Coordinates of N, CA and C in Angstrom, one line a residue:
X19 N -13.9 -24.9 1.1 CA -12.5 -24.4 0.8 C -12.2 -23.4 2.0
X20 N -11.4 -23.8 2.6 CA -10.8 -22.4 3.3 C -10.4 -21.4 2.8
X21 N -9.9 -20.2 3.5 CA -9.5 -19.0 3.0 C -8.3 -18.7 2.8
X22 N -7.4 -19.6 2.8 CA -5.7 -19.7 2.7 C -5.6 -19.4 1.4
X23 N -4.7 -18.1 0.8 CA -3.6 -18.3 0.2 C -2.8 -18.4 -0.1
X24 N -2.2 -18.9 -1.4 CA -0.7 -19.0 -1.6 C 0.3 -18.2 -2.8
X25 N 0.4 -17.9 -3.1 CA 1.1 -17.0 -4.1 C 2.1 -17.9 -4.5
X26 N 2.3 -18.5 -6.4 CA 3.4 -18.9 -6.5 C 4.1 -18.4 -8.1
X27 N 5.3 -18.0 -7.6 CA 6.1 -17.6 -8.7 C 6.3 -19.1 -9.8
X28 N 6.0 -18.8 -11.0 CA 6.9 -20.4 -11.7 C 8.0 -20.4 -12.6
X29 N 9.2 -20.6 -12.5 CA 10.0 -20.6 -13.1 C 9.7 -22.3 -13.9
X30 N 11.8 -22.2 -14.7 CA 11.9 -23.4 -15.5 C 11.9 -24.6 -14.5
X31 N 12.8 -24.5 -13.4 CA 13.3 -26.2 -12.5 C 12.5 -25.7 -11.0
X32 N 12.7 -24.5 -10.4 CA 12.0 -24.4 -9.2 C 11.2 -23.0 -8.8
X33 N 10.0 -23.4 -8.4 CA 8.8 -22.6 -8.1 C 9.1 -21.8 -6.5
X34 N 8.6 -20.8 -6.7 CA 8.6 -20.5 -5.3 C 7.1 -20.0 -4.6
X35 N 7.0 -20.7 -3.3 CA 5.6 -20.5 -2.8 C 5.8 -19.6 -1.6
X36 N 4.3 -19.0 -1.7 CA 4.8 -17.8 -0.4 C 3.2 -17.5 0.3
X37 N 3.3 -18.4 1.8 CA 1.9 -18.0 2.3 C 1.9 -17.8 3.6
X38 N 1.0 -18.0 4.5 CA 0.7 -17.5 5.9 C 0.4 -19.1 6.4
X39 N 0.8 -19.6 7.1 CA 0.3 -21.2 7.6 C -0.6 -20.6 8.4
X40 N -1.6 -21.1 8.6 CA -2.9 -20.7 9.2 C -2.9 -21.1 10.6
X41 N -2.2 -22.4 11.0 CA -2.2 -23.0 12.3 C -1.3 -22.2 13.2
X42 N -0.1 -21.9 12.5 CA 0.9 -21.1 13.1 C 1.5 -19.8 13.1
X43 N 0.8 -19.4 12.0 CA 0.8 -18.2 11.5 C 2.4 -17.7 11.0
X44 N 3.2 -18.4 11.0 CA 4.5 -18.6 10.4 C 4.5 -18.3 8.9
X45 N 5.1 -17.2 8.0 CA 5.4 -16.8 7.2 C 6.1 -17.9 6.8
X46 N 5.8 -18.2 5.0 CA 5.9 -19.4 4.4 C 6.9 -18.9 3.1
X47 N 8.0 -18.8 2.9 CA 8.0 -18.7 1.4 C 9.0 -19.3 1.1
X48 N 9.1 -20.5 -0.1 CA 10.0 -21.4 0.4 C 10.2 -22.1 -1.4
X49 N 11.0 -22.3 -2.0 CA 11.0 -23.0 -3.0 C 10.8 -24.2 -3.5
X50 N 10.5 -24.7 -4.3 CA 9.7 -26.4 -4.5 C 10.1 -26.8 -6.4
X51 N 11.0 -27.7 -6.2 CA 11.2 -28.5 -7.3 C 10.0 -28.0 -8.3
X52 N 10.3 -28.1 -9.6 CA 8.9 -28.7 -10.6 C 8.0 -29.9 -10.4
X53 N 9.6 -31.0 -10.0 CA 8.1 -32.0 -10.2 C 8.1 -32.9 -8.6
X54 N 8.4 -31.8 -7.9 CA 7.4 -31.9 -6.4 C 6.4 -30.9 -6.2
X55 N 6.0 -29.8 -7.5 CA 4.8 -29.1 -7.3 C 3.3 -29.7 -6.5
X56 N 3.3 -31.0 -7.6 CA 1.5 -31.3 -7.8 C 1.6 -31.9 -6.4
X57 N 2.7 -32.4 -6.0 CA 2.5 -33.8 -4.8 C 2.5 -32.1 -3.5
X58 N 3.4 -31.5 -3.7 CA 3.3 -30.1 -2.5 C 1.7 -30.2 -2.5
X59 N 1.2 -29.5 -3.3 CA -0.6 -29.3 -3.5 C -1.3 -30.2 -3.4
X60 N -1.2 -31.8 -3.3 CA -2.2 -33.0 -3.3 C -1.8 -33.1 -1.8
X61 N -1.2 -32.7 -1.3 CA -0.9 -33.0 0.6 C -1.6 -31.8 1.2
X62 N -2.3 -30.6 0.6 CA -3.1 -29.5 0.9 C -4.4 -29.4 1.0
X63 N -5.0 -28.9 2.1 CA -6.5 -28.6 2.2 C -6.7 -27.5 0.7
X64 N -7.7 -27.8 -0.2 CA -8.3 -26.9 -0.9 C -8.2 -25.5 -0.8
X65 N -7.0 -24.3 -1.4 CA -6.8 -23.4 -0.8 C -7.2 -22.4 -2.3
X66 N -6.8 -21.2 -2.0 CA -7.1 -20.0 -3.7 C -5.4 -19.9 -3.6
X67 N -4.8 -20.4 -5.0 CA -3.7 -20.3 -5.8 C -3.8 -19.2 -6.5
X68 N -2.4 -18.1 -6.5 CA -2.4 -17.4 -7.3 C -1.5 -17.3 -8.2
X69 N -0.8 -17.1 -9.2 CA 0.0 -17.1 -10.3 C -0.2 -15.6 -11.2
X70 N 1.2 -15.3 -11.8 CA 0.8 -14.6 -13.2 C 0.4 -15.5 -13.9
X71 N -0.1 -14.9 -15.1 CA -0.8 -15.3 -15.8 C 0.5 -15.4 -17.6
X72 N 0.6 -17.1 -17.9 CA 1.6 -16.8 -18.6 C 1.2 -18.2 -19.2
X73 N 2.1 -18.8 -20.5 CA 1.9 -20.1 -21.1 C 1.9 -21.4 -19.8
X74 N 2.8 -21.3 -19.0 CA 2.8 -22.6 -18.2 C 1.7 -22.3 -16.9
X75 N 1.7 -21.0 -16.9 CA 0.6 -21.0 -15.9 C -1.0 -22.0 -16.1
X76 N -1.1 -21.3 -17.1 CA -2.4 -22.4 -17.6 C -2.4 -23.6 -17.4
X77 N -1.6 -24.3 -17.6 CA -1.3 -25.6 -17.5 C -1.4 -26.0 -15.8
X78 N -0.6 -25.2 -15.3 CA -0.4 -25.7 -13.9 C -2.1 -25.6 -12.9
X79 N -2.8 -24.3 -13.7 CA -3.9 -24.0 -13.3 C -5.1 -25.2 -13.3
X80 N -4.9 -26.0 -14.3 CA -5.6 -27.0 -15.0 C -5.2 -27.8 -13.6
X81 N -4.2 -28.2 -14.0 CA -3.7 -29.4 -12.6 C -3.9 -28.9 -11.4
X82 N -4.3 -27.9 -11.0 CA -4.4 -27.5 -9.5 C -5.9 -27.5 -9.3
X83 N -6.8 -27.1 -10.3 CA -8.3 -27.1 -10.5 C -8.6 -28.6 -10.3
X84 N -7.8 -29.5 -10.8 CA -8.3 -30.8 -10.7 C -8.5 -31.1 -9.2
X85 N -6.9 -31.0 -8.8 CA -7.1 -31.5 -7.5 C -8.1 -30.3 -5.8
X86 N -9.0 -29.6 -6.9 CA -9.8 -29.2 -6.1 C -9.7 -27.8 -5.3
X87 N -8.1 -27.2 -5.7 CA -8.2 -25.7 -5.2 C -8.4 -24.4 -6.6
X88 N -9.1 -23.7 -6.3 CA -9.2 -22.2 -6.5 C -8.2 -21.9 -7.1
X89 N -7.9 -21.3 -8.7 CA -6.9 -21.0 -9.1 C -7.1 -19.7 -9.8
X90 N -6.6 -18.3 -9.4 CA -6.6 -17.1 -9.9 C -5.0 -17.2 -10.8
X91 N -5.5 -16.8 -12.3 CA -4.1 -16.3 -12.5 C -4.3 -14.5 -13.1
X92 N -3.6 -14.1 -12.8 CA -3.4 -12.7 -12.7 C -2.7 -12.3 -14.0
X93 N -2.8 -10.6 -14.7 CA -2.1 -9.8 -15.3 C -0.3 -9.8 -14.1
X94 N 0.7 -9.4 -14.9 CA 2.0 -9.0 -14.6 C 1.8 -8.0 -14.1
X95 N 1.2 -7.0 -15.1 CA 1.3 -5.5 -14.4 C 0.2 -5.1 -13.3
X96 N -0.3 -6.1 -13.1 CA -1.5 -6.3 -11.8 C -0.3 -6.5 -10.6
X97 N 0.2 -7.8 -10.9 CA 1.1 -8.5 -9.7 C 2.3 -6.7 -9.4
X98 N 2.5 -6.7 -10.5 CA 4.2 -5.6 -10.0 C 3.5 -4.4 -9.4
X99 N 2.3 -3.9 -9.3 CA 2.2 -2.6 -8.2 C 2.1 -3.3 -6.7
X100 N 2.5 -4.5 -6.4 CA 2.3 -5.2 -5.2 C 3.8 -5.7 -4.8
X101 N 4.6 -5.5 -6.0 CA 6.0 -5.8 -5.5 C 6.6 -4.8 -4.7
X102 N 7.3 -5.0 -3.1 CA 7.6 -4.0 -2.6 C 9.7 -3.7 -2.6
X103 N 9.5 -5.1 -3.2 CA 10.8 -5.0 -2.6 C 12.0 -5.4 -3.8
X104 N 13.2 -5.7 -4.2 CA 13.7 -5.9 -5.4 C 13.2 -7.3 -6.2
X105 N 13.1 -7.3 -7.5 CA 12.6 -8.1 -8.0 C 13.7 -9.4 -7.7
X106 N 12.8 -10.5 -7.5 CA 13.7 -11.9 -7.3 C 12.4 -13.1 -7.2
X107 N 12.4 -13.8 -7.3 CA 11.7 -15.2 -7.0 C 10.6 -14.8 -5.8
X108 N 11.5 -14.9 -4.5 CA 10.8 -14.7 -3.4 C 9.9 -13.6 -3.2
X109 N 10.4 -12.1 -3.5 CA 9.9 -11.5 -3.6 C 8.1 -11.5 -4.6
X110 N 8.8 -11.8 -6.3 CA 7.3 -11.8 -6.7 C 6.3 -13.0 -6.2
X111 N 6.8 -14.1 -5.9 CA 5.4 -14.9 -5.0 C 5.1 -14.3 -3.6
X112 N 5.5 -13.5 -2.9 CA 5.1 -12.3 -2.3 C 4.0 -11.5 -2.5
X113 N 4.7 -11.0 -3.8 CA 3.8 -10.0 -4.3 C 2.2 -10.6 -5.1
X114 N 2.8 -12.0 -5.7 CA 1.1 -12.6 -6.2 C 0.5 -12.8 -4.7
X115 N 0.7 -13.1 -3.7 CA 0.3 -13.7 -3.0 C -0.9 -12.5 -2.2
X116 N -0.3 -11.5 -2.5 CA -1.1 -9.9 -1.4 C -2.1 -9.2 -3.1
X117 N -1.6 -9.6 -4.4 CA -2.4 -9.5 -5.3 C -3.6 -10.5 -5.6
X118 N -3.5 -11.5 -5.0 CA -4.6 -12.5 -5.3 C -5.6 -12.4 -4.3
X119 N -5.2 -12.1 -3.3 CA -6.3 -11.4 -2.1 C -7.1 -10.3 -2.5
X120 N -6.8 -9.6 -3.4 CA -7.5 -8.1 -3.9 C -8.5 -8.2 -4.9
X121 N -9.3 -7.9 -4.8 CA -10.8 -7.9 -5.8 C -9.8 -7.5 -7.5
X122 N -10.1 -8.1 -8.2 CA -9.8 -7.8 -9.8 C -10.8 -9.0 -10.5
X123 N -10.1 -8.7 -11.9 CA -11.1 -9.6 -12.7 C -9.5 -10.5 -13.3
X124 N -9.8 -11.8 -13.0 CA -8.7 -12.4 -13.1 C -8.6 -13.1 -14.9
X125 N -7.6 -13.3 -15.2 CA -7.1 -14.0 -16.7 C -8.3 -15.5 -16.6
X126 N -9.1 -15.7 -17.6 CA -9.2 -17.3 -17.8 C -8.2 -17.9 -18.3
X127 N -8.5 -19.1 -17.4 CA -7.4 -20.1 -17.6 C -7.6 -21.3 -19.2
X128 N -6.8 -20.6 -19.8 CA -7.0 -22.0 -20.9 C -7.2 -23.2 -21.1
X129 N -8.2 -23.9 -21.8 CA -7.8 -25.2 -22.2 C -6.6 -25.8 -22.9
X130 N -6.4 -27.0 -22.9 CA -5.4 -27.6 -23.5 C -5.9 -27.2 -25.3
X131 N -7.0 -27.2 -25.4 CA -6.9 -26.9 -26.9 C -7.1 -25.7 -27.4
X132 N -7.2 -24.6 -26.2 CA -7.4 -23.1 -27.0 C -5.6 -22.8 -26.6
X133 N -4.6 -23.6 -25.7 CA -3.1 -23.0 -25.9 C -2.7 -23.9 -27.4
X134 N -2.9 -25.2 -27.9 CA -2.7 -25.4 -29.1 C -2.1 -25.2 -30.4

């Protein structure tokens, strides 16, 4: 696995991702349909995904474990001492993104039968 990551906010229709491209070092943060998430991530080197930690998070965490990356999901009030700037989309996958780099003890991710 490489050391890349990504911080992503999830809303209802569009997610927002926010990282560092490693090749080019170009600042990434950019919005992505729902159901062009998994195909965004199955075109990626194995990277550490970060998220709050919420009912759909789990779910998405499941699907991103499958396809082989790293998935921290985080406390809220972890993520918000990392928000620097006004709350918005871009902003909090920002803020997961500089929280998931930081040593904590992250949320387990649920199974399909302990959300049930």
């Amino acid at each position: 696995m490489n050391s890349m990551a990504v911080g992503v906010d999830i809303a209802k229709t569009v997610f927002q991702v926010h990282y560092i491209d490693q090749e080019t070092g170009e600042i990434v943060n950019k919005q992505i349909k729902r159901a062009k998430f998994l195909e965004f991530f199955a075109n990626r080197a194995p990277c550490l995904v970060g998220m709050e930690a919420c009912g759909g998070a789990h779910h998405w965490a499941r699907q991103l474990t499958k396809m082989g990356h790293q998935v921290k999901l985080m406390p809220a009030e972890f993520v918000k001492a990392f928000n620097i700037r006004n709350k918005n989309d871009a902003a909090d996958a920002q803020a997961i993104w500089r929280a998931v780099q930081q040593p904590s003890k992250p949320v387990a991710v649920k199974t399909e039968m302990q959300q049930a």
